[in-house]
Tab-separated table of C-alpha atoms in Angstrom:
chain	number	residue	atom	x	y	z
A	1	UNK	CA	71.726	-18.563	-54.093
A	2	UNK	CA	68.940	-16.983	-52.153
A	3	UNK	CA	67.801	-13.772	-53.750
A	4	UNK	CA	67.573	-10.829	-51.416
A	5	UNK	CA	66.378	-7.521	-52.691
A	6	UNK	CA	67.389	-4.044	-51.585
A	7	UNK	CA	64.005	-3.634	-49.904
A	8	UNK	CA	64.551	-6.815	-47.878
A	9	UNK	CA	68.195	-6.572	-46.835
A	10	UNK	CA	71.167	-4.237	-46.822
A	11	UNK	CA	74.133	-5.176	-49.028
A	12	UNK	CA	76.306	-7.953	-47.638
A	13	UNK	CA	80.105	-7.713	-47.359
A	14	UNK	CA	82.960	-9.811	-46.032
A	15	UNK	CA	85.803	-7.483	-47.004
A	16	UNK	CA	86.543	-3.770	-46.819
A	17	UNK	CA	85.139	-1.700	-49.699
A	18	UNK	CA	87.593	-0.054	-52.105
A	19	UNK	CA	87.123	2.608	-54.769
A	20	UNK	CA	86.101	-0.266	-57.075
A	21	UNK	CA	83.356	-1.236	-54.629
A	22	UNK	CA	82.031	2.317	-54.716
A	23	UNK	CA	81.790	2.094	-58.526
A	24	UNK	CA	79.906	-1.201	-58.237
A	25	UNK	CA	77.606	0.236	-55.566
A	26	UNK	CA	76.752	3.160	-57.848
A	27	UNK	CA	76.042	0.695	-60.678
A	28	UNK	CA	73.584	-1.243	-58.511
A	29	UNK	CA	71.895	1.994	-57.443
A	30	UNK	CA	71.358	2.894	-61.131
A	31	UNK	CA	70.119	-0.631	-61.979
A	32	UNK	CA	67.738	-2.024	-59.368
A	33	UNK	CA	67.535	-5.371	-61.199
A	34	UNK	CA	71.234	-5.987	-60.428
A	35	UNK	CA	71.521	-8.065	-57.266
A	36	UNK	CA	75.314	-8.295	-57.287
A	37	UNK	CA	78.309	-7.043	-59.271
A	38	UNK	CA	81.849	-8.403	-59.002
A	39	UNK	CA	85.099	-6.993	-60.405
A	40	UNK	CA	87.726	-9.740	-60.623
A	41	UNK	CA	90.923	-10.718	-62.385
A	42	UNK	CA	91.687	-13.410	-64.960
A	43	UNK	CA	92.598	-15.843	-62.181
A	44	UNK	CA	89.105	-15.470	-60.652
A	45	UNK	CA	90.341	-13.445	-57.684
A	46	UNK	CA	87.808	-10.865	-56.507
A	47	UNK	CA	89.100	-7.306	-56.480
A	48	UNK	CA	85.849	-5.918	-55.052
A	49	UNK	CA	82.129	-6.500	-55.212
A	50	UNK	CA	78.701	-5.232	-54.216
A	51	UNK	CA	76.059	-7.800	-53.335
A	52	UNK	CA	72.645	-8.353	-51.842
A	53	UNK	CA	73.427	-12.075	-52.059
A	54	UNK	CA	75.743	-14.243	-49.979
A	55	UNK	CA	79.246	-12.755	-50.468
A	56	UNK	CA	81.073	-16.092	-50.753
A	57	UNK	CA	78.585	-17.541	-53.257
A	58	UNK	CA	78.620	-14.298	-55.240
A	59	UNK	CA	82.406	-14.266	-55.509
A	60	UNK	CA	82.526	-17.976	-56.363
A	61	UNK	CA	79.936	-17.538	-59.117
A	62	UNK	CA	81.939	-14.640	-60.559
A	63	UNK	CA	85.153	-16.676	-60.579
A	64	UNK	CA	83.350	-19.476	-62.387
A	65	UNK	CA	81.830	-17.012	-64.858
A	66	UNK	CA	85.364	-15.939	-65.801
A	67	UNK	CA	86.129	-19.543	-66.745
A	68	UNK	CA	82.956	-19.660	-68.844
A	69	UNK	CA	83.871	-16.395	-70.591
A	70	UNK	CA	87.457	-17.507	-71.272
A	71	UNK	CA	86.233	-20.814	-72.691
A	72	UNK	CA	83.696	-19.115	-74.963
A	73	UNK	CA	86.287	-16.543	-76.043
A	74	UNK	CA	88.792	-19.278	-76.910
A	75	UNK	CA	86.202	-21.163	-78.947
A	76	UNK	CA	85.107	-18.011	-80.804
A	77	UNK	CA	88.746	-17.263	-81.710
A	78	UNK	CA	89.320	-20.871	-82.786
A	79	UNK	CA	86.215	-20.795	-85.004
A	80	UNK	CA	87.093	-17.371	-86.413
A	81	UNK	CA	83.851	-15.995	-85.030
A	82	UNK	CA	85.193	-12.622	-83.956
A	83	UNK	CA	85.829	-10.975	-80.615
A	84	UNK	CA	83.577	-11.935	-77.711
A	85	UNK	CA	81.990	-8.795	-76.279
A	86	UNK	CA	79.646	-10.109	-73.601
A	87	UNK	CA	78.256	-13.382	-72.308
A	88	UNK	CA	74.770	-13.708	-70.840
A	89	UNK	CA	73.587	-16.788	-68.972
A	90	UNK	CA	69.997	-17.319	-67.885
A	91	UNK	CA	68.944	-19.745	-65.184
A	92	UNK	CA	65.542	-20.368	-63.639
A	93	UNK	CA	66.339	-17.930	-60.819
A	94	UNK	CA	68.934	-15.439	-62.106
A	95	UNK	CA	70.595	-13.918	-65.113
A	96	UNK	CA	74.359	-13.519	-65.275
A	97	UNK	CA	76.164	-11.012	-67.485
A	98	UNK	CA	79.939	-11.231	-67.967
A	99	UNK	CA	81.914	-8.394	-69.553
A	100	UNK	CA	85.673	-8.093	-70.002
A	101	UNK	CA	87.381	-5.060	-68.481
A	102	UNK	CA	90.276	-4.813	-70.903
A	103	UNK	CA	92.147	-8.108	-71.283
A	104	UNK	CA	92.906	-9.203	-67.731
A	105	UNK	CA	89.832	-8.256	-65.710
A	106	UNK	CA	86.080	-8.920	-65.749
A	107	UNK	CA	82.817	-7.566	-64.457
A	108	UNK	CA	80.067	-10.051	-63.658
A	109	UNK	CA	76.578	-8.876	-62.758
A	110	UNK	CA	73.888	-11.102	-61.305
A	111	UNK	CA	70.416	-9.903	-62.190
A	112	UNK	CA	66.941	-11.076	-61.266
A	113	UNK	CA	64.976	-13.635	-63.254
A	114	UNK	CA	64.576	-11.243	-66.158
A	115	UNK	CA	67.491	-11.080	-68.539
A	116	UNK	CA	69.493	-7.882	-68.516
A	117	UNK	CA	67.748	-5.190	-70.528
A	118	UNK	CA	69.360	-2.526	-72.726
A	119	UNK	CA	69.529	-0.017	-69.863
A	120	UNK	CA	71.362	-2.527	-67.667
A	121	UNK	CA	73.858	-3.387	-70.419
A	122	UNK	CA	74.495	0.322	-71.034
A	123	UNK	CA	75.121	0.878	-67.315
A	124	UNK	CA	77.416	-2.156	-67.158
A	125	UNK	CA	79.449	-0.708	-70.035
A	126	UNK	CA	79.751	2.586	-68.148
A	127	UNK	CA	80.911	0.670	-65.061
A	128	UNK	CA	83.486	-1.223	-67.171
A	129	UNK	CA	85.004	2.099	-68.251
A	130	UNK	CA	84.921	3.487	-64.698
A	131	UNK	CA	86.625	0.343	-63.333
A	132	UNK	CA	89.268	0.449	-66.080
A	133	UNK	CA	89.967	4.122	-65.375
A	134	UNK	CA	90.210	3.519	-61.621
A	135	UNK	CA	92.576	0.592	-62.225
A	136	UNK	CA	94.730	2.718	-64.546
A	137	UNK	CA	94.211	0.355	-67.479
A	138	UNK	CA	94.925	1.720	-70.948
A	139	UNK	CA	92.002	2.419	-73.265
A	140	UNK	CA	90.998	-0.573	-75.257
């Protein structure tokens, strides 16, 4: 994934933006270290996204991150380790944060080389609630 920054390129899209995309856009505006944010379902299907990265690669990474989250969640339940709240993955080029949006949806954010800081996590949690409200999901 080639990292583009807001200063270098406008956001990239390959589908029409929905109300969910507007929520993700606002998230990225509040958190400049977020390069992409994807709202998707348990099957890995993108509902909407905002990205400065290649749209296809961004959506594919998010779908894969859902598999990673589900696997970790299953193992935590099996081990009696409690409820999985968030998964963070660090690579040599990006950080990836995966948060559940109730039980059937997820938000994945791709951040720069630095891991997500407290401000970013707080903003992601706000976005989770905004996405859930927009989707009409019950409080959880």
